């Protein structure tokens, strides 16, 4: 499960977003995926969704990520992967709470 998450992150960095999404979903399907890892994988999946124009899926993944580990809001405000959703009302609300 950790390998799938790290692979997903590397694929995001390389711009291979479809493959990154698949790797992150494999991570999330693993029974060994603990809360912290699940939160990280969901955050990275939200980044994929934001970069591919799927705002609602991004919002849901970020909210789900927050249920598994607290979001790092200062990082989110600077994360270039989330740039496309940064001005959305739901994103601003998520950052403020």
XYZ file of N, CA, C and O in Angstrom:
388
model
N 0.813 -1.200 0.000
C 0.000 0.000 0.000
C 0.856 1.263 0.000
O 0.544 2.230 -0.674
N 1.951 1.243 0.740
C 2.842 2.420 0.754
C 3.521 2.606 -0.607
O 3.701 3.741 -1.052
N 3.874 1.517 -1.224
C 4.494 1.593 -2.540
C 3.533 2.207 -3.558
O 3.931 3.063 -4.361
N 2.260 1.812 -3.504
C 1.258 2.386 -4.411
C 1.113 3.889 -4.175
O 0.997 4.665 -5.123
N 1.122 4.305 -2.920
C 0.989 5.730 -2.604
C 2.191 6.503 -3.121
O 2.047 7.543 -3.746
N 3.386 6.000 -2.877
C 4.604 6.675 -3.334
C 4.677 6.696 -4.858
O 5.088 7.691 -5.451
N 4.262 5.600 -5.475
C 4.219 5.533 -6.930
C 3.242 6.587 -7.464
O 3.544 7.288 -8.430
N 2.078 6.706 -6.831
C 1.088 7.703 -7.226
C 1.647 9.107 -7.135
O 1.463 9.927 -8.050
N 2.350 9.411 -6.058
C 2.958 10.728 -5.889
C 3.991 10.996 -6.981
O 4.016 12.072 -7.579
N 4.838 10.024 -7.256
C 5.851 10.178 -8.301
C 5.190 10.406 -9.664
O 5.628 11.265 -10.436
N 4.135 9.675 -9.932
C 3.432 9.847 -11.206
C 2.793 11.232 -11.322
O 2.760 11.815 -12.409
N 2.303 11.773 -10.206
C 1.786 13.148 -10.215
C 2.911 14.103 -10.592
O 2.739 14.976 -11.445
N 4.056 13.938 -9.965
C 5.197 14.816 -10.239
C 5.643 14.731 -11.691
O 6.103 15.720 -12.266
N 5.478 13.571 -12.287
C 5.853 13.379 -13.685
C 4.757 13.817 -14.654
O 4.971 13.838 -15.861
N 3.581 14.143 -14.103
C 2.474 14.577 -14.946
C 1.651 13.462 -15.546
O 0.819 13.691 -16.421
N 1.841 12.244 -15.075
C 1.084 11.090 -15.555
C -0.135 10.897 -14.645
O -0.163 10.008 -13.789
N -1.123 11.750 -14.832
C -2.214 11.853 -13.874
C -3.148 10.655 -13.883
O -3.629 10.229 -12.820
N -3.424 10.081 -15.032
C -4.298 8.904 -15.069
C -3.641 7.733 -14.331
O -4.281 7.063 -13.517
N -2.370 7.506 -14.600
C -1.645 6.434 -13.921
C -1.535 6.719 -12.426
O -1.630 5.795 -11.603
N -1.355 7.977 -12.054
C -1.287 8.358 -10.637
C -2.607 8.034 -9.948
O -2.623 7.486 -8.838
N -3.706 8.363 -10.601
C -5.024 8.076 -10.034
C -5.194 6.578 -9.785
O -5.657 6.161 -8.718
N -4.800 5.777 -10.746
C -4.918 4.321 -10.596
C -4.059 3.805 -9.440
O -4.504 2.980 -8.642
N -2.832 4.276 -9.337
C -1.939 3.847 -8.255
C -2.504 4.230 -6.896
O -2.500 3.426 -5.951
N -3.013 5.450 -6.780
C -3.564 5.910 -5.499
C -4.817 5.132 -5.124
O -5.031 4.816 -3.951
N -5.618 4.783 -6.095
C -6.808 3.973 -5.819
C -6.413 2.575 -5.365
O -7.062 2.007 -4.487
N -5.334 2.018 -5.931
C -4.827 0.721 -5.458
C -4.428 0.815 -3.988
O -4.714 -0.085 -3.198
N -3.762 1.894 -3.632
C -3.367 2.113 -2.241
C -4.586 2.116 -1.329
O -4.611 1.448 -0.297
N -5.601 2.865 -1.729
C -6.801 3.009 -0.900
C -7.587 1.708 -0.773
O -8.292 1.501 0.215
N -7.455 0.820 -1.752
C -8.164 -0.462 -1.716
C -7.501 -1.473 -0.791
O -8.119 -2.456 -0.402
N -6.252 -1.222 -0.418
C -5.519 -2.169 0.427
C -6.063 -2.188 1.851
O -6.305 -1.141 2.450
N -6.221 -3.373 2.385
C -6.657 -3.516 3.781
C -5.586 -3.019 4.747
O -5.874 -2.749 5.903
N -4.372 -2.891 4.293
C -3.265 -2.449 5.141
C -3.091 -0.935 5.165
O -2.225 -0.427 5.860
N -3.914 -0.230 4.425
C -3.824 1.225 4.344
C -4.376 1.838 5.630
O -5.580 1.863 5.851
N -3.475 2.324 6.502
C -3.907 2.882 7.786
C -4.421 4.317 7.603
O -4.379 4.877 6.507
N -4.923 4.902 8.683
C -5.537 6.236 8.617
C -4.614 7.295 8.033
O -5.016 8.083 7.181
N -3.389 7.356 8.508
C -2.457 8.380 8.043
C -2.160 8.213 6.558
O -2.193 9.185 5.795
N -1.884 6.990 6.147
C -1.595 6.726 4.742
C -2.830 6.989 3.885
O -2.727 7.561 2.797
N -3.998 6.616 4.374
C -5.251 6.865 3.653
C -5.452 8.378 3.461
O -5.809 8.829 2.383
N -5.184 9.150 4.500
C -5.303 10.600 4.397
C -4.354 11.176 3.364
O -4.731 12.047 2.577
N -3.133 10.686 3.342
C -2.148 11.145 2.367
C -2.554 10.768 0.952
O -2.489 11.597 0.040
N -2.969 9.536 0.751
C -3.382 9.073 -0.579
C -4.601 9.860 -1.068
O -4.672 10.233 -2.244
N -5.535 10.135 -0.183
C -6.718 10.912 -0.565
C -6.341 12.350 -0.925
O -6.899 12.930 -1.860
N -5.426 12.933 -0.198
C -4.954 14.283 -0.522
C -4.324 14.290 -1.917
O -4.609 15.160 -2.741
N -3.462 13.321 -2.178
C -2.815 13.253 -3.484
C -3.835 12.984 -4.590
O -3.717 13.524 -5.692
N -4.848 12.183 -4.300
C -5.915 11.936 -5.258
C -6.690 13.231 -5.526
O -7.054 13.523 -6.665
N -6.904 14.026 -4.491
C -7.551 15.331 -4.662
C -6.726 16.214 -5.596
O -7.285 16.951 -6.412
N -5.422 16.139 -5.500
C -4.552 16.902 -6.391
C -4.735 16.456 -7.839
O -4.785 17.292 -8.746
N -4.851 15.154 -8.053
C -5.111 14.636 -9.401
C -6.440 15.182 -9.909
O -6.537 15.663 -11.046
N -7.455 15.112 -9.069
C -8.780 15.590 -9.470
C -8.750 17.080 -9.812
O -9.349 17.510 -10.791
N -8.053 17.864 -9.007
C -7.966 19.307 -9.267
C -7.269 19.565 -10.597
O -7.715 20.401 -11.386
N -6.203 18.852 -10.851
C -5.438 19.065 -12.087
C -6.170 18.575 -13.322
O -5.839 18.987 -14.437
N -7.171 17.704 -13.141
C -7.930 17.190 -14.282
C -9.325 17.801 -14.351
O -10.197 17.297 -15.060
N -9.549 18.884 -13.592
C -10.792 19.634 -13.694
C -12.006 18.990 -13.042
O -13.133 19.328 -13.381
N -11.778 18.111 -12.094
C -12.891 17.446 -11.404
C -13.033 18.022 -9.993
O -12.668 17.411 -8.998
N -13.578 19.237 -9.954
C -13.648 20.008 -8.709
C -14.425 19.291 -7.607
O -13.997 19.286 -6.452
N -15.573 18.727 -7.929
C -16.401 18.079 -6.904
C -15.697 16.857 -6.330
O -15.709 16.638 -5.123
N -15.053 16.081 -7.177
C -14.301 14.930 -6.688
C -13.125 15.388 -5.827
O -12.799 14.739 -4.818
N -12.516 16.493 -6.202
C -11.431 17.067 -5.408
C -11.933 17.445 -4.022
O -11.305 17.115 -3.012
N -13.056 18.135 -3.973
C -13.630 18.551 -2.693
C -13.904 17.341 -1.806
O -13.524 17.320 -0.623
N -14.532 16.324 -2.368
C -14.869 15.135 -1.585
C -13.620 14.420 -1.083
O -13.575 13.966 0.063
N -12.600 14.338 -1.925
C -11.356 13.676 -1.513
C -10.657 14.455 -0.405
O -10.128 13.857 0.547
N -10.662 15.788 -0.491
C -10.048 16.593 0.572
C -10.811 16.452 1.883
O -10.210 16.328 2.954
N -12.130 16.463 1.809
C -12.936 16.288 3.020
C -12.706 14.908 3.631
O -12.588 14.775 4.853
N -12.631 13.890 2.779
C -12.376 12.534 3.265
C -10.974 12.431 3.862
O -10.770 11.825 4.917
N -10.002 13.065 3.207
C -8.639 13.077 3.726
C -8.596 13.673 5.131
O -7.927 13.153 6.027
N -9.335 14.749 5.318
C -9.376 15.437 6.613
C -9.952 14.554 7.712
O -9.643 14.746 8.891
N -10.767 13.587 7.349
C -11.333 12.655 8.336
C -10.284 11.660 8.835
O -10.426 11.091 9.908
N -9.236 11.452 8.052
C -8.210 10.470 8.405
C -6.965 11.089 9.026
O -6.267 10.445 9.795
N -6.696 12.318 8.655
C -5.589 13.072 9.264
C -5.856 14.542 8.990
O -6.387 14.895 7.938
N -5.513 15.401 9.914
C -5.782 16.833 9.710
C -5.073 17.362 8.463
O -3.919 17.036 8.206
N -5.795 18.149 7.690
C -5.205 18.777 6.511
C -4.181 19.817 6.930
O -4.371 20.510 7.932
N -3.124 19.941 6.170
C -2.113 20.968 6.399
C -2.504 22.164 5.545
O -2.120 22.288 4.383
N -3.285 23.035 6.140
C -3.914 24.121 5.398
C -2.916 25.111 4.814
O -3.129 25.635 3.725
N -1.816 25.350 5.518
C -0.809 26.263 4.982
C -0.152 25.669 3.735
O 0.205 26.391 2.811
N -0.014 24.358 3.699
C 0.532 23.677 2.519
C -0.476 23.729 1.374
O -0.119 23.996 0.226
N -1.745 23.517 1.700
C -2.796 23.526 0.684
C -2.866 24.869 -0.033
O -3.118 24.923 -1.237
N -2.653 25.941 0.682
C -2.741 27.278 0.088
C -1.617 27.537 -0.906
O -1.742 28.396 -1.769
N -0.529 26.794 -0.805
C 0.618 26.984 -1.683
C 0.783 25.856 -2.699
O 1.598 25.973 -3.602
N 0.032 24.777 -2.536
C 0.181 23.598 -3.396
C -0.285 23.930 -4.814
O -1.464 24.182 -5.050
N 0.635 23.912 -5.755
C 0.296 24.258 -7.147
C -0.696 23.278 -7.754
O -1.433 23.639 -8.673
N -0.753 22.058 -7.255
C -1.720 21.072 -7.760
C -3.153 21.506 -7.470
O -4.074 21.108 -8.183
N -3.347 22.297 -6.441
C -4.692 22.726 -6.048
C -5.037 24.121 -6.557
O -6.081 24.669 -6.206
N -4.194 24.663 -7.394
C -4.388 26.030 -7.886
C -5.754 26.231 -8.548
O -6.397 27.267 -8.362
N -6.230 25.251 -9.282
C -7.488 25.407 -10.021
C -8.714 25.494 -9.116
O -9.765 25.966 -9.549
N -8.591 25.059 -7.869
C -9.748 25.088 -6.954
C -9.581 26.102 -5.825
O -10.494 26.290 -5.025
N -8.456 26.763 -5.779
C -8.138 27.657 -4.660
C -9.155 28.777 -4.472
O -9.397 29.212 -3.358
N -9.792 29.242 -5.527
C -10.762 30.332 -5.430
C -12.204 29.854 -5.239
O -13.109 30.673 -5.125
N -12.409 28.563 -5.194
C -13.754 28.025 -4.980
C -14.180 28.293 -3.536
O -13.369 28.233 -2.613
N -15.452 28.586 -3.345
C -15.971 28.861 -1.996
C -15.738 27.685 -1.056
O -15.364 27.878 0.106
N -15.951 26.472 -1.537
C -15.789 25.303 -0.675
C -14.341 25.156 -0.215
O -14.078 24.741 0.901
N -13.379 25.521 -1.088
C -11.967 25.440 -0.715
C -11.641 26.461 0.362
O -10.983 26.144 1.355
N -12.130 27.683 0.168
C -11.897 28.727 1.164
C -12.500 28.330 2.519
O -11.879 28.556 3.561
N -13.683 27.732 2.492
C -14.319 27.269 3.721
C -13.495 26.177 4.388
O -13.297 26.180 5.608
N -12.986 25.258 3.601
C -12.172 24.160 4.122
C -10.906 24.687 4.781
O -10.484 24.206 5.832
N -10.307 25.695 4.193
C -9.086 26.298 4.734
C -9.367 27.046 6.041
O -8.554 27.049 6.957
N -10.538 27.670 6.122
C -10.864 28.486 7.292
C -11.291 27.673 8.505
O -11.180 28.149 9.624
N -11.766 26.461 8.298
C -12.281 25.665 9.434
C -11.205 24.837 10.070
O -10.178 24.609 9.568
